[in-house]
Tab-separated table of C-alpha atoms in Angstrom:
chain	number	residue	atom	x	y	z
A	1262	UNK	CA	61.916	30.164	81.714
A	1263	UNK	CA	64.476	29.851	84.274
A	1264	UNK	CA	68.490	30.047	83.502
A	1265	UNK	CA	71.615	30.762	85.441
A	1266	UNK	CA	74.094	32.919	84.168
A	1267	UNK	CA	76.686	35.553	85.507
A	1268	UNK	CA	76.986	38.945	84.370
A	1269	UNK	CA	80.817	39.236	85.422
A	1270	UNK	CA	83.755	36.531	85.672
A	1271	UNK	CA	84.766	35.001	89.080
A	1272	UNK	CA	83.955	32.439	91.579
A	1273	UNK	CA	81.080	30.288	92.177
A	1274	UNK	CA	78.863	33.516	93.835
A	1275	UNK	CA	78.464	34.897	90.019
A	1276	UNK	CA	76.141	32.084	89.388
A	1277	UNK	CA	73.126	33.945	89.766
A	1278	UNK	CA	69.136	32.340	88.725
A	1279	UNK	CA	67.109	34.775	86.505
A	1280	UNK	CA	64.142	34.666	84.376
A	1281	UNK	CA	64.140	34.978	80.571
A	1282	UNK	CA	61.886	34.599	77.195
A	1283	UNK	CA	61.641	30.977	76.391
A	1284	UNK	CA	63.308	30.823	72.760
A	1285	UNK	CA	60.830	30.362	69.502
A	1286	UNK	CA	62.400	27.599	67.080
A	1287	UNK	CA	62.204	28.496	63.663
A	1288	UNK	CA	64.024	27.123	60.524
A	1289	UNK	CA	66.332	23.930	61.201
A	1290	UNK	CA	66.719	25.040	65.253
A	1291	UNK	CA	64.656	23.045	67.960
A	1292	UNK	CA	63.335	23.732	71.092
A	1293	UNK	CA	64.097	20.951	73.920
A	1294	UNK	CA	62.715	20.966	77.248
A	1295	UNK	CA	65.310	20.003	79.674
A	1296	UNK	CA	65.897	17.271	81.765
A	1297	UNK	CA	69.186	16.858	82.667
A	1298	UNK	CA	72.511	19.028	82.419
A	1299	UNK	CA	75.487	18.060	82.158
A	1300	UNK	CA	78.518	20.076	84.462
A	1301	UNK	CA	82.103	20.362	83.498
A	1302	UNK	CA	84.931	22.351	83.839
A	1303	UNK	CA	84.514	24.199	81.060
A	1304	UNK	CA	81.741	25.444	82.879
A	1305	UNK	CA	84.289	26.452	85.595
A	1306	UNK	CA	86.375	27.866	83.309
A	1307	UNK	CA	83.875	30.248	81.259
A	1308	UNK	CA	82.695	31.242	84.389
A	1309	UNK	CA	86.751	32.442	85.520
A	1310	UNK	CA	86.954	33.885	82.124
A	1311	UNK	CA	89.832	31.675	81.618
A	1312	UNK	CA	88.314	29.161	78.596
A	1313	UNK	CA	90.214	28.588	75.677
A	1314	UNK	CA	87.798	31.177	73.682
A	1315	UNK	CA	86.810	34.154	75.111
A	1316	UNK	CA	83.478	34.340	76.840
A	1317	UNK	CA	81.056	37.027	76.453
A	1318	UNK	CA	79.066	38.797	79.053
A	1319	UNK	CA	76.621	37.859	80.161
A	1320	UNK	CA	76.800	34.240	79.573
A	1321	UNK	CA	74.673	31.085	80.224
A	1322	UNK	CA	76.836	28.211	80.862
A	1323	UNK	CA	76.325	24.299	79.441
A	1324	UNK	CA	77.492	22.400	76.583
A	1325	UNK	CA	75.209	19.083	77.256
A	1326	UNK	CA	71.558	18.966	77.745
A	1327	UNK	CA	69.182	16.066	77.572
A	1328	UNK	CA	65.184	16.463	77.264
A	1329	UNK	CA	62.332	16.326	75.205
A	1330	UNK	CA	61.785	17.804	71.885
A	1331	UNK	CA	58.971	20.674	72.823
A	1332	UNK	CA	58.724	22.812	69.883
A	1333	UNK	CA	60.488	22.712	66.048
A	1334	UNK	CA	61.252	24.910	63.338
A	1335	UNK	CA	59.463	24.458	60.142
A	1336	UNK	CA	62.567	23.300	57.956
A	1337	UNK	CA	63.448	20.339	60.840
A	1338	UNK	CA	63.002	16.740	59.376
A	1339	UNK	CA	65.419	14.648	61.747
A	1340	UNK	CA	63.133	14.590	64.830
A	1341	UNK	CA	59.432	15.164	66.092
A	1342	UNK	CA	57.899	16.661	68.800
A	1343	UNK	CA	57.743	14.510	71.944
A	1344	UNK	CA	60.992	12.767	71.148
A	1345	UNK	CA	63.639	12.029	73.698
A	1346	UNK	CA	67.051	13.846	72.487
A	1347	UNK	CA	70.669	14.655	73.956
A	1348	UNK	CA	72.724	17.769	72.452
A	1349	UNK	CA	76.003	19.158	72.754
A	1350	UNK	CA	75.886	23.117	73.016
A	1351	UNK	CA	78.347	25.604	72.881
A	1352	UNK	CA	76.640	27.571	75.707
A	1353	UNK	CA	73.220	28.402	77.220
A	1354	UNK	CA	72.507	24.830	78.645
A	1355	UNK	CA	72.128	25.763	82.573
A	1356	UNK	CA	68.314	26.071	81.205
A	1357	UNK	CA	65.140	24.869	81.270
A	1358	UNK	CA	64.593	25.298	78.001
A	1359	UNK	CA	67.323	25.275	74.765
A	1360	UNK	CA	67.064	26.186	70.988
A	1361	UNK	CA	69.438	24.281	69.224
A	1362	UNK	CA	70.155	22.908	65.696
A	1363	UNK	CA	68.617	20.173	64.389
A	1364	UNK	CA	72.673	18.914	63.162
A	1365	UNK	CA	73.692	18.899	67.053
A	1366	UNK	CA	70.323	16.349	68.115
A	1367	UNK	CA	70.880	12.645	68.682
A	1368	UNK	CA	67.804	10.664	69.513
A	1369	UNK	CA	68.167	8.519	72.645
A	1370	UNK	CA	67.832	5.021	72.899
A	1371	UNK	CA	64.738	3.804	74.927
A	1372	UNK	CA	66.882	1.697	77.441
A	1373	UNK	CA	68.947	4.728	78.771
A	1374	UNK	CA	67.351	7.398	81.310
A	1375	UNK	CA	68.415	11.329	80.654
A	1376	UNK	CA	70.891	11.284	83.215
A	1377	UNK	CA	72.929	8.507	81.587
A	1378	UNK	CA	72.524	9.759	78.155
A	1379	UNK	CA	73.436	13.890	79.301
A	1380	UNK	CA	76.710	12.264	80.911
A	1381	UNK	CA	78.328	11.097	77.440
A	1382	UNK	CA	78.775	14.034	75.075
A	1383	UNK	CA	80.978	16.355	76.429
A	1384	UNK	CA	83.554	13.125	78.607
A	1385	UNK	CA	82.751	10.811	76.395
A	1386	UNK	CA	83.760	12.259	72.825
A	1387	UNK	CA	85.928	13.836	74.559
A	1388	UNK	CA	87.853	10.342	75.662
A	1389	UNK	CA	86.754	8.975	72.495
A	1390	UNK	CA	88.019	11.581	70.382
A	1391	UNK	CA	91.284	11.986	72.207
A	1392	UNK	CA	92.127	8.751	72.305
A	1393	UNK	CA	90.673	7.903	68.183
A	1394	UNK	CA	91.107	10.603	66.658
A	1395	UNK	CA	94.019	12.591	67.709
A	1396	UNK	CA	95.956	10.019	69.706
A	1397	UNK	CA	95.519	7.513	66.880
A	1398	UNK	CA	95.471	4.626	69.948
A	1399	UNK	CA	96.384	1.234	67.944
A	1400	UNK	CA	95.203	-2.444	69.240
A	1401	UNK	CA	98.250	-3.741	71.578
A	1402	UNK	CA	99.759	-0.209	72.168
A	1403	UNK	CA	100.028	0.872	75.631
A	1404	UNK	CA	98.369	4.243	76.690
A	1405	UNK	CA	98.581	6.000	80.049
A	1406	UNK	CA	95.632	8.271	81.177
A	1407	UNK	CA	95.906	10.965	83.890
A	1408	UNK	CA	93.075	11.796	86.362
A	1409	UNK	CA	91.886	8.199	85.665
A	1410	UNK	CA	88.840	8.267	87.898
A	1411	UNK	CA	87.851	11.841	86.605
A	1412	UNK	CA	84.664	12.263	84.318
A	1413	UNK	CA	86.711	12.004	80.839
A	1414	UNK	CA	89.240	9.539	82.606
A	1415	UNK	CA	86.416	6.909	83.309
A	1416	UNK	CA	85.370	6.821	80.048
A	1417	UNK	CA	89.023	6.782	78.341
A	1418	UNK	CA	89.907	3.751	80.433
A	1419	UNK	CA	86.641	1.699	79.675
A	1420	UNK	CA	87.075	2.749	75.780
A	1421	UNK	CA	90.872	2.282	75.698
A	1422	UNK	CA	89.891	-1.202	76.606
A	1423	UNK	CA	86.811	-1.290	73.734
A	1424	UNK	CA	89.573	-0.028	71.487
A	1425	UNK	CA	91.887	-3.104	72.447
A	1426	UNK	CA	94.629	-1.394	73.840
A	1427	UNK	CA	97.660	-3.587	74.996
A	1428	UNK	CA	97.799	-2.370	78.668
A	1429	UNK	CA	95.934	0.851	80.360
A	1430	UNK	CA	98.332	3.021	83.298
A	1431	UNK	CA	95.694	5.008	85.206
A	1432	UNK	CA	96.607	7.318	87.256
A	1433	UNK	CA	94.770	8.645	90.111
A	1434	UNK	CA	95.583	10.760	93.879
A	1435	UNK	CA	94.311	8.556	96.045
A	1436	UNK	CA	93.907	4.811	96.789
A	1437	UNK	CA	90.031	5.104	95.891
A	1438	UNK	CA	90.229	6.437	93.147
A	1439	UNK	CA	92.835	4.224	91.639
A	1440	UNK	CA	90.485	1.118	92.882
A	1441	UNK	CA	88.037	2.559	91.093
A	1442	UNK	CA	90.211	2.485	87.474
A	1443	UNK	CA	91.358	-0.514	88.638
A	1444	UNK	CA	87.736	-1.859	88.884
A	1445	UNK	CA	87.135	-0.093	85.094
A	1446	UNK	CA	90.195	-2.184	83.457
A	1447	UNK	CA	93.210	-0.452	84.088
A	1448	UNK	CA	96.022	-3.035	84.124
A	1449	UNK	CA	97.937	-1.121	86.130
A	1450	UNK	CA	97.696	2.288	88.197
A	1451	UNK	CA	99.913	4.669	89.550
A	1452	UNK	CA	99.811	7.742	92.577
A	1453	UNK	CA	100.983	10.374	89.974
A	1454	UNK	CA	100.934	12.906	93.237
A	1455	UNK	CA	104.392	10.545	94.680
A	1456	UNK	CA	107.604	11.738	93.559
A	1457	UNK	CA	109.180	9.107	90.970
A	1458	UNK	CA	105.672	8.526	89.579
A	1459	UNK	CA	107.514	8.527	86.207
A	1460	UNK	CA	109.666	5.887	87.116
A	1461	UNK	CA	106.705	4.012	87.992
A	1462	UNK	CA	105.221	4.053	84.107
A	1463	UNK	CA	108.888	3.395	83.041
A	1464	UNK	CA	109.186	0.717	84.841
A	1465	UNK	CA	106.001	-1.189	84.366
A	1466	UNK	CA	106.740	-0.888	80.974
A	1467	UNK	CA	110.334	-2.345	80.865
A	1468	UNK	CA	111.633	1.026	79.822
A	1469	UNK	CA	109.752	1.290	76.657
A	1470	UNK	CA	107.504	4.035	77.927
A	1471	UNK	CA	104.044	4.622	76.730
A	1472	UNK	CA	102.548	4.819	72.742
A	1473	UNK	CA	99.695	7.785	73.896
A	1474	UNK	CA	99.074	9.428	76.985
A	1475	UNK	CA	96.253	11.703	78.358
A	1476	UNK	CA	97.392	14.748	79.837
A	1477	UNK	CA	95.138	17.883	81.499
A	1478	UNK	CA	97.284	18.785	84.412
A	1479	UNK	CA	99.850	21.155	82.651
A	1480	UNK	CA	103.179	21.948	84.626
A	1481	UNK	CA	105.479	19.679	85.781
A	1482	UNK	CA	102.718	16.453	85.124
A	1483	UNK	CA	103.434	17.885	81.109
A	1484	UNK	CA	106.765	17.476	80.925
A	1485	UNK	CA	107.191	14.187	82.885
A	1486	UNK	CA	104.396	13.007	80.770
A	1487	UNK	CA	106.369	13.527	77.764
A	1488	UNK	CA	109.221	11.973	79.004
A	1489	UNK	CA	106.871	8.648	79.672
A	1490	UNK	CA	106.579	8.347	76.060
A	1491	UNK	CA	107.684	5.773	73.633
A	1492	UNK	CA	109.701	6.423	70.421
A	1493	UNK	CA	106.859	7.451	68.114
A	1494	UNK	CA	104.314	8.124	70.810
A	1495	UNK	CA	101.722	11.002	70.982
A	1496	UNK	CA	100.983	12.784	74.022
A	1497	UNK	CA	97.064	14.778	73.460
A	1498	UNK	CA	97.018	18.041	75.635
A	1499	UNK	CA	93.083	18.545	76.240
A	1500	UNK	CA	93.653	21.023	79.463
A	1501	UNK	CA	95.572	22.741	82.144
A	1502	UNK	CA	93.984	21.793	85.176
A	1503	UNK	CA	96.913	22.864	87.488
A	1504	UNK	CA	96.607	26.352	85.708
A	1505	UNK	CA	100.208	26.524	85.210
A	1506	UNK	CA	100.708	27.121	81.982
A	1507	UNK	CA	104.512	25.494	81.016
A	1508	UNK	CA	107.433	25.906	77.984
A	1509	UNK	CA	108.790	23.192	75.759
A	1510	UNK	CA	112.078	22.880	73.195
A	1511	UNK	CA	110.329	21.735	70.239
A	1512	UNK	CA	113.776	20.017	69.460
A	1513	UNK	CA	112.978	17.479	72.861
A	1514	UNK	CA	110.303	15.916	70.477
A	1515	UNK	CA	113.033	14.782	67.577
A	1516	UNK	CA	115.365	12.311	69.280
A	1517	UNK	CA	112.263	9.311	69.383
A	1518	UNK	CA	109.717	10.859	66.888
A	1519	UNK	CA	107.546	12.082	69.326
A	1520	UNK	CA	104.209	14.504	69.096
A	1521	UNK	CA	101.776	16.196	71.183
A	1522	UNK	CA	98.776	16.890	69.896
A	1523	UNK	CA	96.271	19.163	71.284
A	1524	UNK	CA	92.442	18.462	71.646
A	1525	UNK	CA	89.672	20.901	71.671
A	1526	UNK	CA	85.523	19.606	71.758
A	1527	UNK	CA	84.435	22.354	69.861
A	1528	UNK	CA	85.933	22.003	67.181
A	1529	UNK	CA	84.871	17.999	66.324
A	1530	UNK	CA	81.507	19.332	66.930
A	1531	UNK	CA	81.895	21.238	64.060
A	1532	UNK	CA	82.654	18.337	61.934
A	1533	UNK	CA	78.934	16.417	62.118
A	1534	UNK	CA	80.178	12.993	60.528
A	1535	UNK	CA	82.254	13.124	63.374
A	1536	UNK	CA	79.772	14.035	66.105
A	1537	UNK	CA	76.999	12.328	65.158
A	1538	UNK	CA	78.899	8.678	64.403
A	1539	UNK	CA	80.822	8.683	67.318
A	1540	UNK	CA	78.270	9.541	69.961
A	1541	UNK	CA	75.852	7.082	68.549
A	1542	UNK	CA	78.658	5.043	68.965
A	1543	UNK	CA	79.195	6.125	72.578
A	1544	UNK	CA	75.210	5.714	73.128
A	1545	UNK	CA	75.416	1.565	71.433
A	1546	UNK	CA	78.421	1.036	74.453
A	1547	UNK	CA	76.212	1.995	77.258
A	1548	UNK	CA	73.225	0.412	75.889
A	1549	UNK	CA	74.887	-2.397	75.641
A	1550	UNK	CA	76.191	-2.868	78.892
A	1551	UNK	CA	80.216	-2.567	77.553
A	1552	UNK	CA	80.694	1.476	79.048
A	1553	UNK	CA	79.451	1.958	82.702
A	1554	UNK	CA	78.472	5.888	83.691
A	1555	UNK	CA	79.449	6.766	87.090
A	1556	UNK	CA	77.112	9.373	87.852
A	1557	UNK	CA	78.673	11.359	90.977
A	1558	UNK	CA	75.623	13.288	91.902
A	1559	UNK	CA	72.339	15.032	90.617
A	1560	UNK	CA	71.237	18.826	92.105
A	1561	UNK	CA	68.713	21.309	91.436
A	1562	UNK	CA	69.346	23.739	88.911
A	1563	UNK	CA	69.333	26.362	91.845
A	1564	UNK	CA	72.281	25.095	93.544
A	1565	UNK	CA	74.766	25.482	90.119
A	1566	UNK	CA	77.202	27.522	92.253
A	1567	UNK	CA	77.210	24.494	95.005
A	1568	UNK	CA	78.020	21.974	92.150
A	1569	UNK	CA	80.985	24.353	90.626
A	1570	UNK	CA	82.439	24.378	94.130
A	1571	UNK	CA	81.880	20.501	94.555
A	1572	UNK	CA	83.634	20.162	91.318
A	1573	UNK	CA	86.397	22.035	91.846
A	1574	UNK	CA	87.372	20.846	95.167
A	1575	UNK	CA	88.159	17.544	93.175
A	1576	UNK	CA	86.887	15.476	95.680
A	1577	UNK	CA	83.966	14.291	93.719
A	1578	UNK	CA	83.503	10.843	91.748
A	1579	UNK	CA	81.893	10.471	88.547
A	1580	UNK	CA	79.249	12.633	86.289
A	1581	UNK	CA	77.497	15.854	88.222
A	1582	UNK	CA	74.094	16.770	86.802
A	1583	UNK	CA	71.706	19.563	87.676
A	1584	UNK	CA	67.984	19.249	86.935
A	1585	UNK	CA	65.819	22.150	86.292
């Protein structure tokens, strides 16, 4: 079978195509031919060797494949052979073939293609999570989400709205992309790339601030963040976009209650009541018409390095999918 991988860390280039043994399921682990990949900055960030865990050499990149189930292990009992799946991975999904536990395989339903269902696991429990589980978002409160028309920010605004929050900020760089919140039910959005951006939030909100906000910037975007909140709000950390990494006085949180909270996939994946509810969950909202995907683009497996570079120009809108 066919994978990329790189060998050392760095840009783009390292992406390099290569064949390799296709993987014989055995026990609870099954084999899925793939369809769709999902791409993230994750990806971007294993390949820079800057991820949150480290990243062995060499390394096959891709958390969220959909497909068909070609082969399974004898002890598997939770899906056949011919049956249309999604998984979330921990690595080795830039493939045309993946061996993966049974646990980590959601059927999808027959109205959604592989495309829409491969562009939910990693954004969407990622927004759902974030926002549920660690932000604790209440009906009526107010939340504020950053990168608003970004893969996890699309999907935070449309299930910040499912979740019955009071009003949705959105923030976005540039007058598109804020439409395009806007357009997703944001109540309000902001230019968080304008100076007095806070002011903005502060403002709209009668000088309350905000109950949770969504923050994967890091820097400067961090600390005004936290100064957006309400007394008793939670601000969820789930990157560092900017790549500057920043210091806080734990003592700043005391004077209105506050928190921040950081968020990391992985390790909800490893809790499968959690996984499994909420992206069945996630699947029901798009089948049902109440979460729209915005898939930004789909490319051949070959040109991985092309879609990393696409990605991180941050000039893209929506979901970016290879196919092998």
């Amino acid at each position: 079978m066919k994978v990329v991988q790189f060998t050392e860390y760095g840009g783009p280039e390292v992406l390099q195509m290569v064949e390799m043994e296709r993987p014989i399921p055995t026990g609870r682990r099954v084999l899925i031919k793939v369809e769709a990949i999902g791409v993230n900055y994750a990806d971007t960030a294993r390949r820079e060797g800057h991820y949150v865990v480290p990243t062995p050499l060499p390394f096959i990149p891709g958390a969220e494949v959909a497909g068909v189930v070609s082969e399974v292990g004898e002890d598997v009992t939770s899906v056949h052979i011919g049956q249309r799946v999604v998984a979330l991975i921990e690595s080795g999904g830039y493939a045309e073939y993946v061996n993966v536990d049974e646990r980590g395989v959601i059927p999808i339903p027959d109205e959604l293609d592989f495309q829409q269902a491969v562009a939910l696991p990693v954004q969407g429990l990622s927004a759902y999570h974030i926002l549920k589980t660690m932000g604790r978002l209440e009906e009526g409160e107010t939340v504020l989400i950053h990168a608003a028309a970004g893969g996890v920010g699309t999907l935070a605004v449309q299930l910040a709205k499912i979740f019955r929050a009071g009003n949705i900020i959105a923030t976005a760089s540039t007058k598109e992309k804020r439409a395009l919140a806007k357009q997703l039910g944001a109540d309000a959005t902001i230019d968080y790339t304008k100076e007095g951006w806070k002011d903005e939030v502060l403002e709209y909100t009668n000088g309350k601030g905000v109950d949770v906000a969504l923050e994967m910037a890091g820097g400067d975007i961090f600390h005004q963040t936290l100064d957006c909140l309400a007394p008793f709000g939670r601000l969820v950390v789930y990157g560092v976009a900017s790549g500057q990494f920043t210091r806080m006085n734990p003592a700043r949180l005391m004077g209105k209650n506050l928190s921040v909270i950081g968020f990391f996939l992985p390790q909800i994946m490893r809790k499968s009541e959690l996984y499994q509810q909420s992206l069945q969950e996630l699947l029901t909202y798009v089948q049902t018409g109440k979460l729209i995907l915005a898939i930004g683009g789909v490319y051949p497996l070959e040109q991985a390095a092309e879609v990393h570079r696409l990605l991180q120009s941050r000039k893209t809108h929506g979901k970016l999918i290879l196919v092998p």
